[in-house]
Each structure stands twice: as structure tokens, then as C-alpha cells.
Coordinates of C-alpha atoms and ligand atoms in Angstrom, one line a residue:
M1 CA 172.8 7.6 131.3
R2 CA 176.0 7.2 129.3
Y3 CA 178.3 8.9 126.8
P4 CA 177.7 8.5 123.1
Q5 CA 179.6 5.5 121.7
T6 CA 181.2 7.6 118.9
F7 CA 182.7 9.9 121.5
V8 CA 184.2 7.0 123.5
D9 CA 185.7 5.6 120.3
D10 CA 187.2 8.9 119.3
L11 CA 188.5 9.5 122.8
K12 CA 190.2 6.2 122.9
R13 CA 191.9 6.8 119.5
Q14 CA 193.1 10.2 120.6
A15 CA 194.2 9.3 124.1
D16 CA 197.7 8.0 123.7
I17 CA 197.7 5.1 126.2
V18 CA 201.5 5.5 126.7
R19 CA 201.0 9.1 127.7
V20 CA 198.2 8.3 130.1
V21 CA 200.0 5.4 131.8
Q22 CA 203.2 7.4 131.9
D23 CA 201.6 9.6 134.6
Y24 CA 201.5 6.6 136.9
V25 CA 204.5 4.5 136.1
Q26 CA 208.0 5.0 134.6
L27 CA 207.8 3.4 131.2
K28 CA 210.9 2.4 129.2
K29 CA 210.7 1.7 125.5
K30 CA 211.5 -1.9 124.5
G31 CA 211.0 -2.8 120.9
A32 CA 207.5 -1.7 119.8
N33 CA 206.2 -1.7 123.4
W34 CA 206.8 0.1 126.6
M35 CA 207.7 -1.8 129.8
A36 CA 207.6 -1.0 133.5
C37 CA 207.3 -2.6 136.9
C38 CA 203.6 -3.3 137.4
P39 CA 201.7 -0.8 139.4
F40 CA 199.1 -3.5 140.3
H41 CA 201.4 -6.1 141.9
K42 CA 204.8 -6.1 143.7
E43 CA 207.7 -7.1 141.4
K44 CA 211.4 -6.4 140.8
T45 CA 211.7 -7.1 137.1
P46 CA 209.3 -5.4 134.7
S47 CA 206.5 -7.5 133.4
F48 CA 204.0 -4.7 132.8
S49 CA 203.8 -3.7 129.1
V50 CA 202.0 -1.1 127.0
S51 CA 201.4 -1.3 123.3
P52 CA 200.7 2.1 121.7
T53 CA 199.8 0.5 118.3
K54 CA 197.3 -1.9 119.8
E55 CA 196.2 0.6 122.5
I56 CA 196.3 -1.9 125.2
F57 CA 198.3 -2.7 128.4
Y58 CA 199.0 -6.1 129.9
C59 CA 200.9 -7.5 132.9
F60 CA 202.5 -10.9 132.4
G61 CA 202.8 -11.2 136.2
C62 CA 199.3 -10.5 137.5
H63 CA 197.5 -10.8 134.2
K64 CA 195.7 -7.5 134.4
G65 CA 195.1 -6.0 131.0
G66 CA 192.8 -4.0 128.8
D67 CA 192.4 -0.6 127.1
V68 CA 193.1 2.9 128.5
F69 CA 189.8 3.0 130.3
S70 CA 190.3 -0.3 132.1
F71 CA 193.7 1.0 133.2
I72 CA 192.2 4.2 134.7
K73 CA 189.4 2.2 136.2
E74 CA 191.9 -0.2 137.9
I75 CA 194.4 2.4 139.1
E76 CA 192.0 5.1 140.2
G77 CA 189.4 2.6 141.5
V78 CA 186.6 4.3 139.7
G79 CA 183.7 3.2 137.4
Y80 CA 183.7 3.2 133.7
G81 CA 181.9 6.6 133.3
E82 CA 184.4 8.3 135.7
A83 CA 187.3 6.7 133.8
I84 CA 186.1 8.3 130.6
K85 CA 186.0 11.7 132.4
I86 CA 189.5 11.3 133.6
V87 CA 190.9 10.3 130.2
A88 CA 189.1 13.1 128.5
D89 CA 190.5 15.6 131.0
R90 CA 194.1 14.3 130.5
V91 CA 193.7 14.5 126.8
G92 CA 192.0 17.9 126.9
I93 CA 188.9 16.9 125.1
P94 CA 185.7 18.5 126.3
L95 CA 183.0 16.1 127.5
P96 CA 179.8 15.8 125.6
R97 CA 176.5 16.0 127.5
L98 CA 175.5 12.7 128.9
V99 CA 172.9 11.0 126.8
D100 CA 170.6 8.1 127.5
D101 CA 171.2 5.3 125.2
D102 CA 168.3 6.0 122.9
R103 CA 167.3 2.5 121.9
F104 CA 167.4 1.4 125.5
A105 CA 165.3 4.3 126.7
V106 CA 162.7 3.8 123.9
K107 CA 162.5 0.1 124.7
R108 CA 162.0 0.7 128.4
Q109 CA 159.3 3.2 127.8
E110 CA 157.5 0.8 125.5
A111 CA 157.7 -1.9 128.1
D112 CA 156.3 0.5 130.7
E113 CA 153.4 1.3 128.4
V114 CA 152.6 -2.4 127.8
V115 CA 152.6 -3.0 131.6
Q116 CA 150.3 0.0 132.0
L117 CA 147.8 -1.3 129.4
N118 CA 148.0 -4.8 130.8
G119 CA 147.1 -3.3 134.2
W120 CA 144.0 -1.6 132.8
A121 CA 143.0 -4.8 131.0
L122 CA 143.5 -6.8 134.1
E123 CA 141.4 -4.6 136.3
W124 CA 138.6 -4.5 133.7
W125 CA 138.6 -8.3 133.2
E126 CA 138.6 -8.8 137.0
K127 CA 135.4 -6.7 137.2
Q128 CA 133.8 -8.6 134.4
L129 CA 134.5 -11.9 136.2
E130 CA 132.9 -10.6 139.3
T131 CA 129.8 -8.9 137.9
S132 CA 128.9 -9.6 134.3
A133 CA 126.1 -12.0 133.4
E134 CA 128.2 -13.4 130.5
A135 CA 130.9 -14.5 132.9
L136 CA 128.6 -17.0 134.6
T137 CA 130.2 -20.0 132.8
A138 CA 133.6 -18.7 134.0
R139 CA 132.4 -18.4 137.6
Q140 CA 130.9 -21.9 137.4
Y141 CA 134.1 -23.4 136.0
L142 CA 136.0 -21.9 139.0
E143 CA 133.4 -23.2 141.4
R144 CA 133.7 -26.7 140.0
R145 CA 137.5 -26.4 140.6
E146 CA 136.7 -25.2 144.2
I147 CA 138.5 -21.9 143.7
T148 CA 137.6 -19.5 146.5
E149 CA 136.9 -15.8 146.2
E150 CA 140.1 -15.1 148.1
T151 CA 142.2 -17.2 145.6
K152 CA 140.5 -15.4 142.7
K153 CA 141.7 -12.1 144.2
T154 CA 145.2 -13.3 145.0
F155 CA 145.8 -14.4 141.4
R156 CA 143.7 -11.6 139.9
L157 CA 141.7 -13.9 137.7
G158 CA 139.4 -12.3 135.2
Y159 CA 137.0 -12.9 132.4
S160 CA 137.4 -11.4 128.8
P161 CA 134.0 -10.9 127.2
D162 CA 133.2 -12.6 124.0
S163 CA 133.5 -9.5 121.9
W164 CA 135.8 -8.4 119.0
D165 CA 136.4 -4.9 120.3
A166 CA 135.1 -4.5 123.9
L167 CA 138.6 -4.4 125.4
S168 CA 140.1 -2.1 122.8
S169 CA 137.2 0.3 123.3
Y170 CA 137.9 0.3 127.0
L171 CA 141.6 0.9 126.6
R172 CA 141.0 3.8 124.2
H173 CA 138.5 5.2 126.7
K174 CA 141.3 5.0 129.4
G175 CA 143.5 7.1 127.0
A176 CA 145.7 4.5 125.2
T177 CA 146.7 5.4 121.7
P178 CA 146.1 3.0 118.8
L179 CA 149.9 2.4 118.5
Q180 CA 150.1 1.6 122.2
I181 CA 147.2 -0.8 122.0
E182 CA 148.8 -2.5 119.0
R183 CA 152.1 -2.9 120.8
S184 CA 150.5 -4.4 123.9
G185 CA 149.8 -7.7 122.3
L186 CA 146.2 -7.5 123.6
L187 CA 145.0 -7.3 120.0
V188 CA 145.5 -9.4 116.9
K189 CA 146.3 -7.6 113.7
R190 CA 144.9 -9.2 110.5
D191 CA 146.7 -9.1 107.1
D192 CA 144.3 -6.4 105.9
G193 CA 145.3 -4.2 108.8
K194 CA 142.1 -4.6 110.8
T195 CA 142.5 -5.5 114.4
Y196 CA 140.4 -7.4 117.0
D197 CA 140.7 -8.4 120.7
R198 CA 143.0 -11.4 121.2
F199 CA 141.2 -12.8 124.2
R200 CA 137.5 -13.4 123.8
G201 CA 135.2 -15.4 126.1
R202 CA 138.1 -16.7 128.2
L203 CA 139.0 -17.1 131.8
M204 CA 142.1 -14.9 132.2
F205 CA 145.2 -15.7 134.1
P206 CA 147.6 -12.7 134.4
V207 CA 151.3 -13.4 134.5
F208 CA 153.4 -11.2 136.8
D209 CA 157.2 -10.7 136.9
T210 CA 159.0 -10.9 140.2
Q211 CA 158.4 -7.1 140.7
N212 CA 154.7 -7.8 140.5
R213 CA 154.1 -6.2 137.2
P214 CA 151.5 -7.7 134.9
I215 CA 153.6 -8.6 131.8
A216 CA 151.4 -11.1 130.0
F217 CA 148.2 -13.2 130.1
G218 CA 147.0 -16.8 129.5
G219 CA 143.4 -17.3 128.6
R220 CA 141.5 -20.5 129.0
T221 CA 138.6 -21.3 126.8
L222 CA 135.2 -22.1 128.3
K223 CA 133.7 -23.4 125.1
N224 CA 135.7 -26.5 124.1
E225 CA 137.6 -24.6 121.5
D226 CA 140.7 -26.3 119.9
A227 CA 143.0 -23.9 121.6
K228 CA 142.4 -24.7 125.2
Y229 CA 144.9 -21.9 126.2
I230 CA 146.1 -18.9 124.3
N231 CA 148.9 -16.7 125.5
S232 CA 150.2 -13.2 125.0
P233 CA 152.7 -12.9 122.2
E234 CA 156.2 -11.5 123.0
T235 CA 156.1 -7.7 123.7
A236 CA 158.5 -5.1 124.9
A237 CA 157.6 -6.2 128.4
Y238 CA 157.4 -10.0 127.9
I239 CA 160.0 -12.4 126.5
K240 CA 159.0 -16.1 126.5
G241 CA 161.0 -18.4 128.8
R242 CA 162.2 -15.7 131.1
N243 CA 159.5 -15.8 133.8
L244 CA 157.9 -18.4 136.0
Y245 CA 154.2 -18.2 136.8
G246 CA 153.4 -17.5 140.5
L247 CA 157.0 -16.7 141.5
N248 CA 155.9 -13.1 142.5
L249 CA 153.8 -14.7 145.2
T250 CA 155.9 -17.8 146.1
R251 CA 159.5 -16.6 146.0
D252 CA 159.8 -16.0 149.8
E253 CA 158.2 -19.3 150.7
I254 CA 160.5 -21.1 148.2
R255 CA 163.5 -19.5 149.9
R256 CA 162.2 -20.4 153.4
N257 CA 161.6 -24.0 152.4
G258 CA 164.9 -24.3 150.5
F259 CA 163.2 -26.0 147.6
A260 CA 160.6 -25.3 144.9
I261 CA 157.9 -27.5 143.5
L262 CA 157.9 -27.1 139.8
V263 CA 154.5 -27.7 138.0
E264 CA 153.2 -27.1 134.5
G265 CA 149.9 -25.3 134.4
F266 CA 148.2 -22.3 136.0
L267 CA 145.8 -24.4 138.2
D268 CA 148.6 -26.8 139.1
L269 CA 150.0 -23.8 141.0
I270 CA 146.8 -22.0 142.1
V271 CA 145.2 -25.0 143.7
P272 CA 148.2 -26.1 145.8
Y273 CA 148.6 -22.5 146.8
Q274 CA 145.0 -22.3 148.0
F275 CA 145.5 -25.4 150.0
G276 CA 148.5 -23.9 151.8
I277 CA 151.4 -25.3 149.6
L278 CA 153.1 -22.0 148.8
N279 CA 156.5 -22.9 147.5
V280 CA 155.5 -23.7 143.9
A281 CA 156.4 -22.2 140.5
A282 CA 154.9 -23.1 137.1
S283 CA 156.8 -23.3 133.8
L284 CA 153.6 -22.8 131.8
G285 CA 153.5 -25.3 128.9
T286 CA 156.6 -24.3 127.0
A287 CA 159.7 -26.3 127.8
L288 CA 161.6 -25.1 130.8
T289 CA 164.5 -22.8 129.8
P290 CA 167.9 -22.1 131.3
D291 CA 166.8 -18.6 132.0
Q292 CA 163.9 -19.8 134.0
V293 CA 166.2 -22.1 136.0
K294 CA 168.6 -19.3 136.7
L295 CA 165.7 -17.2 138.0
L296 CA 164.5 -20.0 140.2
S297 CA 168.0 -20.7 141.5
R298 CA 168.1 -17.3 143.1
F299 CA 165.6 -18.6 145.6
A300 CA 166.4 -22.3 146.0
R301 CA 168.9 -24.9 144.7
K302 CA 166.6 -27.8 145.1
V303 CA 163.6 -28.5 142.9
V304 CA 160.8 -31.2 143.0
V305 CA 159.5 -31.6 139.5
N306 CA 155.8 -32.5 139.5
Y307 CA 154.4 -32.7 136.0
D308 CA 151.5 -34.7 134.6
G309 CA 152.1 -38.5 134.7
D310 CA 151.2 -39.0 131.0
R311 CA 153.6 -39.6 128.2
A312 CA 154.0 -35.9 127.3
G313 CA 154.4 -35.0 130.9
V314 CA 157.2 -37.6 131.4
Q315 CA 159.0 -36.3 128.3
A316 CA 158.7 -32.7 129.5
A317 CA 159.9 -33.8 133.0
K318 CA 163.0 -35.4 131.5
K319 CA 163.8 -32.3 129.5
S320 CA 163.4 -30.1 132.5
I321 CA 165.7 -32.4 134.6
E322 CA 168.5 -31.9 132.0
I323 CA 168.1 -28.1 132.1
L324 CA 168.0 -28.1 135.9
L325 CA 171.1 -30.4 136.3
A326 CA 173.1 -28.2 134.0
E327 CA 172.5 -25.3 136.4
D328 CA 173.7 -27.4 139.3
I329 CA 170.2 -27.8 140.8
E330 CA 169.4 -30.9 142.9
V331 CA 166.3 -32.5 141.3
K332 CA 163.7 -34.9 142.6
V333 CA 160.6 -36.1 140.7
L334 CA 157.1 -36.6 142.1
V335 CA 154.8 -38.8 140.1
L336 CA 151.3 -38.9 141.3
P337 CA 149.2 -42.1 141.1
E338 CA 147.0 -42.7 138.0
N339 CA 148.7 -39.9 136.1
A340 CA 147.0 -37.2 138.2
D341 CA 148.1 -33.6 138.0
P342 CA 148.7 -31.7 141.2
D343 CA 145.4 -29.8 140.8
E344 CA 143.2 -32.9 140.6
F345 CA 145.2 -34.8 143.2
I346 CA 145.0 -32.1 145.9
R347 CA 141.3 -31.5 145.4
K348 CA 140.7 -35.2 145.7
F349 CA 143.1 -36.3 148.4
G350 CA 144.0 -33.1 150.2
A351 CA 147.3 -31.2 150.9
V352 CA 148.5 -33.6 153.7
E353 CA 148.4 -36.6 151.4
Y354 CA 150.1 -34.5 148.7
Q355 CA 152.9 -33.4 151.1
Q356 CA 153.5 -37.0 152.2
R357 CA 154.0 -38.1 148.7
R358 CA 156.1 -35.0 148.0
A359 CA 158.4 -35.9 150.9
K360 CA 159.0 -39.3 149.3
A361 CA 159.7 -37.8 145.8
Q362 CA 162.4 -39.9 144.1
P363 CA 165.9 -38.6 143.1
H364 CA 165.9 -37.7 139.5
I365 CA 168.0 -40.6 138.6
Q366 CA 165.5 -43.1 139.9
F367 CA 162.8 -41.6 137.8
V368 CA 165.1 -41.7 134.7
I369 CA 166.0 -45.3 135.4
E370 CA 162.4 -46.4 135.8
N371 CA 161.5 -44.8 132.5
A372 CA 164.5 -46.4 130.8
L373 CA 163.5 -49.8 132.0
R374 CA 159.9 -49.5 131.0
D375 CA 159.2 -51.8 128.0
R376 CA 162.8 -53.0 128.0
S377 CA 164.3 -56.3 129.3
L378 CA 167.6 -56.4 131.0
H379 CA 168.1 -60.0 129.7
R380 CA 168.5 -58.7 126.1
P381 CA 171.9 -57.1 125.8
A382 CA 170.9 -54.6 123.1
E383 CA 168.0 -53.3 125.2
K384 CA 170.2 -53.2 128.3
A385 CA 172.8 -51.1 126.3
E386 CA 170.0 -48.8 125.2
A387 CA 168.9 -48.3 128.8
V388 CA 172.5 -47.5 129.9
D389 CA 172.8 -45.0 127.1
E390 CA 169.5 -43.4 128.1
V391 CA 170.5 -43.1 131.8
L392 CA 174.1 -42.1 131.8
P393 CA 173.6 -38.5 130.5
Y394 CA 171.5 -37.8 133.6
I395 CA 174.4 -38.9 135.8
R396 CA 177.1 -37.1 133.7
A397 CA 175.2 -33.8 134.1
V398 CA 175.4 -34.0 137.9
Q399 CA 178.0 -31.6 139.1
S400 CA 178.8 -32.8 142.6
R401 CA 181.3 -35.6 142.4
I402 CA 180.0 -37.3 145.5
Q403 CA 176.4 -37.3 144.3
K404 CA 177.4 -38.3 140.9
R405 CA 179.1 -41.4 142.4
E406 CA 176.0 -42.1 144.5
Y407 CA 173.7 -41.9 141.5
F408 CA 176.1 -44.0 139.4
D409 CA 176.0 -46.8 141.9
M410 CA 172.2 -46.7 142.1
A411 CA 172.1 -46.9 138.3
M412 CA 174.5 -49.8 138.1
D413 CA 172.5 -51.7 140.6
A414 CA 169.2 -51.0 138.9
L415 CA 170.6 -51.8 135.4
Q416 CA 172.2 -55.0 136.9
I417 CA 175.7 -54.2 135.8
K418 CA 178.0 -56.2 138.1
D419 CA 181.2 -56.5 136.1
V420 CA 183.8 -54.4 138.0
S421 CA 185.9 -53.5 135.0
L422 CA 182.8 -52.5 133.0
K423 CA 181.7 -50.4 135.9
R424 CA 185.0 -48.7 136.0
E425 CA 185.0 -48.1 132.3
L426 CA 181.5 -46.5 132.4
W427 CA 182.5 -44.4 135.4
Q428 CA 185.5 -43.1 133.5
S429 CA 183.4 -42.5 130.3
L430 CA 181.4 -40.1 132.4
R431 CA 184.4 -37.9 132.8
A432 CA 185.4 -38.2 129.1
P433 CA 183.9 -35.8 126.6
A434 CA 180.2 -36.4 125.9
H435 CA 180.0 -37.8 122.4
V436 CA 176.6 -39.0 123.3
A437 CA 174.0 -36.7 121.6
G438 CA 175.4 -33.8 123.5
S439 CA 173.0 -30.9 124.2
A440 CA 174.4 -27.4 124.4
G441 CA 174.3 -27.6 128.2
Q442 CA 176.5 -30.7 128.0
R443 CA 179.0 -28.9 125.8
V444 CA 179.2 -26.1 128.2
L445 CA 179.8 -28.5 131.0
R446 CA 182.6 -30.1 129.0
R447 CA 184.2 -26.7 128.3
T448 CA 184.2 -25.5 131.9
G449 CA 187.6 -26.1 133.5
L450 CA 189.3 -26.8 130.2
K451 CA 192.7 -25.0 130.3
P452 CA 194.3 -23.5 127.2
T453 CA 197.5 -25.4 126.1
V454 CA 200.8 -23.8 125.5
A455 CA 200.5 -24.8 121.8
E456 CA 197.2 -23.1 121.2
Q457 CA 198.3 -19.9 123.0
R458 CA 201.5 -19.7 121.0
L459 CA 199.7 -20.4 117.7
L460 CA 197.2 -17.6 118.4
E461 CA 200.0 -15.2 119.3
L462 CA 201.9 -16.0 116.1
L463 CA 198.7 -15.6 114.0
L464 CA 197.9 -12.3 115.7
A465 CA 201.3 -10.9 115.3
N466 CA 201.8 -11.8 111.6
D467 CA 199.1 -10.3 109.3
N468 CA 200.3 -12.1 106.1
L469 CA 200.8 -15.5 107.7
R470 CA 197.4 -15.1 109.4
K471 CA 195.6 -14.5 106.1
E472 CA 197.5 -17.5 104.7
I473 CA 197.0 -20.0 107.6
L474 CA 193.5 -19.3 108.8
P475 CA 191.7 -20.6 105.7
S476 CA 193.6 -23.9 106.0
L477 CA 192.4 -24.6 109.6
Q478 CA 189.8 -27.3 110.0
K479 CA 187.0 -26.7 112.5
S480 CA 188.1 -29.9 114.2
D481 CA 191.6 -28.4 114.8
Y482 CA 190.3 -25.9 117.3
D483 CA 186.7 -26.9 118.1
E484 CA 187.5 -28.8 121.3
L485 CA 190.1 -26.3 122.6
A486 CA 189.7 -23.9 125.5
T487 CA 190.3 -21.1 123.1
A488 CA 187.8 -22.2 120.5
S489 CA 185.9 -18.9 120.7
V490 CA 189.1 -17.0 119.9
F491 CA 189.8 -19.1 116.8
T492 CA 186.2 -18.7 115.7
A493 CA 186.4 -15.0 116.2
L494 CA 189.6 -14.7 114.2
I495 CA 188.2 -16.7 111.3
E496 CA 185.0 -14.6 111.3
L497 CA 186.9 -11.3 111.3
E498 CA 189.1 -12.5 108.5
A499 CA 186.0 -13.4 106.5
E500 CA 184.6 -10.0 107.1
G501 CA 187.9 -8.4 106.0
Q502 CA 188.5 -6.9 109.5
E503 CA 191.8 -6.6 111.4
P504 CA 191.6 -8.3 114.7
D505 CA 192.0 -5.9 117.7
L506 CA 191.0 -6.1 121.3
D507 CA 187.6 -4.5 120.8
K508 CA 186.5 -6.6 117.9
L509 CA 187.8 -9.9 119.4
S510 CA 186.1 -9.1 122.7
Q511 CA 182.9 -8.5 121.0
K512 CA 183.0 -11.7 119.0
T513 CA 184.0 -13.9 121.9
G514 CA 181.2 -12.4 124.0
D515 CA 181.2 -13.6 127.6
D516 CA 183.6 -16.5 127.2
P517 CA 185.8 -16.2 130.4
V518 CA 188.8 -17.9 128.9
A519 CA 188.9 -15.4 125.9
H520 CA 188.3 -12.5 128.3
D521 CA 191.3 -13.3 130.4
L522 CA 193.6 -14.3 127.6
L523 CA 193.0 -11.7 124.8
P524 CA 195.3 -8.9 126.0
M525 CA 198.2 -11.4 126.5
L526 CA 197.7 -13.0 123.2
L527 CA 197.6 -9.6 121.5
M528 CA 200.8 -8.6 123.3
G529 CA 202.5 -11.6 121.9
S530 CA 205.2 -12.2 124.5
S531 CA 206.5 -15.3 122.7
V532 CA 206.8 -13.5 119.4
Q533 CA 210.3 -12.3 118.6
E534 CA 210.4 -9.2 116.4
D535 CA 213.3 -10.2 114.3
E536 CA 212.1 -13.7 113.8
K537 CA 212.4 -14.9 110.2
D538 CA 209.3 -15.7 108.2
Q539 CA 210.6 -19.2 107.7
D540 CA 211.0 -19.8 111.4
I541 CA 207.5 -18.5 112.2
R542 CA 206.1 -20.8 109.6
L543 CA 207.8 -23.7 111.2
A544 CA 206.6 -22.6 114.6
I545 CA 203.0 -22.4 113.4
A546 CA 203.2 -25.8 111.8
N547 CA 204.6 -27.3 115.0
C548 CA 201.8 -25.8 117.1
L549 CA 199.2 -27.1 114.6
D550 CA 200.8 -30.6 114.8
A551 CA 200.7 -30.6 118.5
L552 CA 197.0 -29.6 118.6
R553 CA 196.1 -32.2 116.0
L554 CA 198.0 -34.8 118.0
V555 CA 195.9 -33.9 121.1
N556 CA 192.7 -34.4 119.1
I557 CA 193.8 -37.7 117.7
D558 CA 194.8 -39.0 121.2
R559 CA 191.4 -38.0 122.5
R560 CA 189.6 -39.9 119.8
I561 CA 191.9 -42.9 120.3
R562 CA 191.0 -43.0 123.9
E563 CA 187.3 -42.9 123.0
L564 CA 187.7 -45.6 120.4
S565 CA 189.2 -48.1 122.9
A566 CA 186.1 -47.8 125.0
E567 CA 183.8 -48.0 121.9
I568 CA 185.5 -51.1 120.6
A569 CA 185.1 -52.8 123.9
A570 CA 181.4 -51.8 124.0
A571 CA 180.9 -53.2 120.5
E572 CA 182.5 -56.4 121.4
R573 CA 180.3 -56.8 124.5
N574 CA 177.2 -56.1 122.4
G575 CA 178.3 -58.7 119.9
D576 CA 178.2 -56.0 117.1
D577 CA 180.9 -57.4 114.9
A578 CA 180.3 -55.0 112.0
R579 CA 180.6 -52.0 114.3
Q580 CA 183.7 -53.4 115.9
V581 CA 185.4 -53.9 112.5
E582 CA 184.5 -50.3 111.6
L583 CA 185.9 -49.0 114.8
I584 CA 189.1 -51.0 114.5
M585 CA 189.7 -49.6 111.0
E586 CA 189.3 -46.1 112.3
Y587 CA 191.7 -46.9 115.1
G588 CA 194.4 -48.1 112.7
E589 CA 193.9 -45.0 110.5
L590 CA 194.3 -42.7 113.5
D591 CA 197.4 -44.6 114.7
R592 CA 199.0 -44.2 111.3
R593 CA 198.2 -40.4 111.2
R594 CA 199.4 -40.0 114.7
K595 CA 202.9 -41.1 113.6
G596 CA 202.9 -38.4 110.9
Y597 CA 202.4 -35.7 113.6
E598 CA 205.3 -36.7 115.9
P599 CA 207.1 -33.3 116.3
Q600 CA 210.5 -34.9 115.7
S601 CA 209.6 -36.0 112.2
R602 CA 208.5 -32.4 111.3
I603 CA 211.8 -30.9 112.6
A604 CA 213.9 -33.6 110.9
H605 CA 212.0 -32.8 107.7
A606 CA 212.7 -29.1 108.1
E607 CA 216.3 -29.6 108.7
S608 CA 216.8 -31.7 105.7
S609 CA 215.1 -29.2 103.4
Ligands
ZN701 ZN1 201.1 -7.0 137.5

């Protein structure tokens, strides 16, 4: 339940933030703002300021800041809803009745309906598997796989009859409306508007969320159709890549064991489970997603990846390793002999043999190295370089420094790199920005811990405080000027707002910068513009902006120059003369540009003009 957004917006506009804050602290007018000693931390000289025009407060001492509601939340120690009540009361505006956020409520109800229909389908399919004559092939298939009656019940397996409308008739008979049935994803709608049952003549595997609600299905063919498995489409209850199969049953065991075994298919989970290996989760065909890893990491921070040993399986395993490392999960890889999958292996050799191999699963880096060395010779420098390139990203992604060093040493040994200075260079390159084909996860890693520089903060303050100069300067910024900065999201937001013809204020900027923690902490201060003097001349501001830009461009150039030194050395080692010449040219060009950005030359230039 919440207040209508229009009411909150109106209230904020009408609540004079100065008047509201005044009730708690003695404000004194200073320029356009009001100042006081901060109520949130101890101080003798005022660093707490309130801007009536921007409708925000900010403390330069303890960095608390925000709008009038955040102030009340903070000072009264209440929640957001309560803060709205207090402000409305102070301003004398009657509260509207609480409303549920309509869209949210509708969506939740739709999701509940999908779950309800899935539940009916699931029970009906279970009965079919047990009793119908048609389901004989399904029962035989499970028998061949040695699936017991108990396992069938635990995983609620079922059989969907080979009929175009048997399920929909049943759902209608249970009381579902045509619209509900259509939204459930259990039907397919043709272009001409006619519908038919999605799952026909298949062995059904229901997928549950961690609250044990049936949210989707996978259906396996029993007739050698092209599509071995078909799955539920996304519905109000089911978003792909958010759930892991089996986790509703295995989460506690995963927590107890301190690690999860990650497999690919339904039976790769069901068969180990039947044999008493209970700490397993399945990613289900689609590539593992960061959301799935976040879900899994609530139960364990260690994962043993056990995918198929074939080529596709190895590629999928490598992808998963990257995603897992980015979430700071310790990864081992289990490769079963003769490319067996867990299902086959356990039925053939038993759980004890499986557990023994699992205990000897290799650290992720060993798996990556072995794959990098397959079909490559370390005696050929170019192939050795390729192998290094392939392996290093999986070391770079490791978050613990001690483990990173351990893996690095393992890799250097395996790749036969003995030269001490080369090793040092590679080690250092791991801490430099990843200009190797950087995945999004890598970029995030690089961003974390990056601190905003004085120059970028001052530049943003100047741009925010001067509407005319902002409109003039923003279009001249290159993406490369701010792309690598800690405040990149603020620059991007400013440019977007400018393009949309909107004035930047706290609300709009916060919305655009989303959950970027740097922007969140910095925005009130930037908007308050402490370094901006009110009587500063236009000409001086221009010069200040130019100086900040120069400083930032200089930082970028220095970063690239550091990269280039390493790349030139690498090209020389690889005997790639053409590349080396190219890199040296770039180096010279950058060095020349660097001189143009020395701040002194800019100031000298300004003074002489
Ligand atoms: Zn403070």
C-alpha cells in the first residue's frame, strides 16, 4: 500500500523544505541557501545547508542529503510512508486514502492466477502419468532411467496427453476463464487466434520457485521430435534466468554442505538426488545468469560446475565460470570421464564413485588452462600468447587477492612462463583496466572502488550550477572524456536530460543514475555546488571548466600510455613488427597531445589573451 505518486510530487512542491527543516534546526540565510550546524553529526561550524530552489538538503560534514522526505525519515527515524504523513501534517494538506500501486497489484494477481492454473495442470498431468494407458511410453522411459516411484512424487513428474485441447478443457472445467488460460502460457495462440495445448505427449517436469510454487514447466518428447525439450514461455509468474531447477528441494542441503553442484538438465539433478546427492541445482539449458548466481549465493559461496564433457558443455561451463567469479563465488569444475553427464555416470558407477570424483574437482583455473592448452603448442610463441590471453580473464575475475595470486602462479607454471619481469608485467596487467574483450561483469569489477576525482566533481558542480554553460559545454563532451570516470553515470544522465530538454534536478538525476552507489552518494553535494561562487564571472567559470576537462583528458591519456607500454613490449616479444610500429606511433601521438593539456600552458594562454 502506498500514496499516489501525484500526491507525493505535489506535496513535495508545496512543502517548503526550509520551513520544515526550520522546526528542527536554526537556519541562517547565506546566499541562495540556508546554513546551520548539522543535526546529524557534532560540529562547531555550520556545514549543513538547505537549498529552497532545489528542494534539497546536504551536509558537507557527514554527507547526509536528500529531499524533504529523506530529512524527516532521518531526523524522526521513521519510514517513507510515515515521513509523508508528517510532512503533509506540517504543511496542512489532507492525506489521500492509501492506494495499492495498481500496476503492481494487477501483476501480482496475474502471477497468482498463473500459479493456480499451473497447479491444476500439474496435478492433472501427475494423474495421467500414473494411470493413463497412453502414458505407458513415459513410464517406460522413466523405468529405463531407473527413476523410482518416490522420485516421481518428489519432483511431481507428469505426462501431458497427446491432444490439442485436453488440458484446456480440464482447466475450463476447473473454472479458469479463457483469458486466464491464455495468460498461463499453457496454450499456444496461433496467428488466426485459435489456440491449442502447448505440451502434448510429453514427460512433464514442473519448475518450482524457492517458495515451492509451480511457476513453469519443461516437457520432454517421447517420440524423437526435433524439439527434445520445450519450455513454458515467460508469464506473469515466470521470468527466464531468475530461478534454478530443484533449489526448492535442495537449498537447505546446499547451505549445510557449504557448496552447490551446478548441473544442466532436469535428470542431471533428479538422478543424483535419488542417489542421495542432495546439494544440486540445475541451470536448465539457457546460459547461467547473474540473477541465478545471486539466488544461489544466498545458500552457498562455493560451486562445483558439472556440465556435459562435450564441446558445447565445455563452452557453457566457461561462460558460467565467468558469471560465478563476477559474483565472488569460488568455482571448481568436475569433468566426468568419456564426456558422461551426471545422470549417466551415477546410474553406471554409483554415488560413491561420483562423490570421490567430485571431491577431486579441479579449481576453475586448472580447467580453463587445460582447455586453453588443448590443440595448442607452447613452443609456438603465437599460440602461447593466445593461451595466455584466454586464461588471464579467469584470473582477473577472481576477487580475493590471495587466491588470485595462487591461481596466477599456477597459470604461469602451466603456461611455462618463467621470465620474472614478464610475470611481473602480466601480474600488473591484471590490475590495470581490462581492455581484453571485457564483458559487462568485467566492467563492473573495474568500476567498483573507483573514486571520483576532484576535477570531475568540480566540473559537474559547475555544469549543474550554470544552465547556459551547461547547454553549451555538454554537446562538446566526448564519451571518452567521462566513460572511464567514477561519475560516468552522472555525465550520461546529464547528457540524456539535456537531449530530452529537461532541467537536471535530484529526482531526474537519481532516476537516470539508477542504483549507481557513487551517483547516489554524490548527487546532493554536486547539486549544492559548494565550490561554485555566486559572483563568479562567466569568463572565470569557462576557464575553470576548461581546466577540469584538461585534467580529465590528461588522466585518460596517461592511462592509455601506461597500457601502450605493456602492449609494445608484448608485440616485441611476439615478434609482431607491424603491430609494434603501429603502437609506437600511437604512443608518440599521445605524448604530443599530452603536452597540449599541461594545465600551465592553458593558464598561460588565458593570461596572455
Ligand atoms: Zn552532518
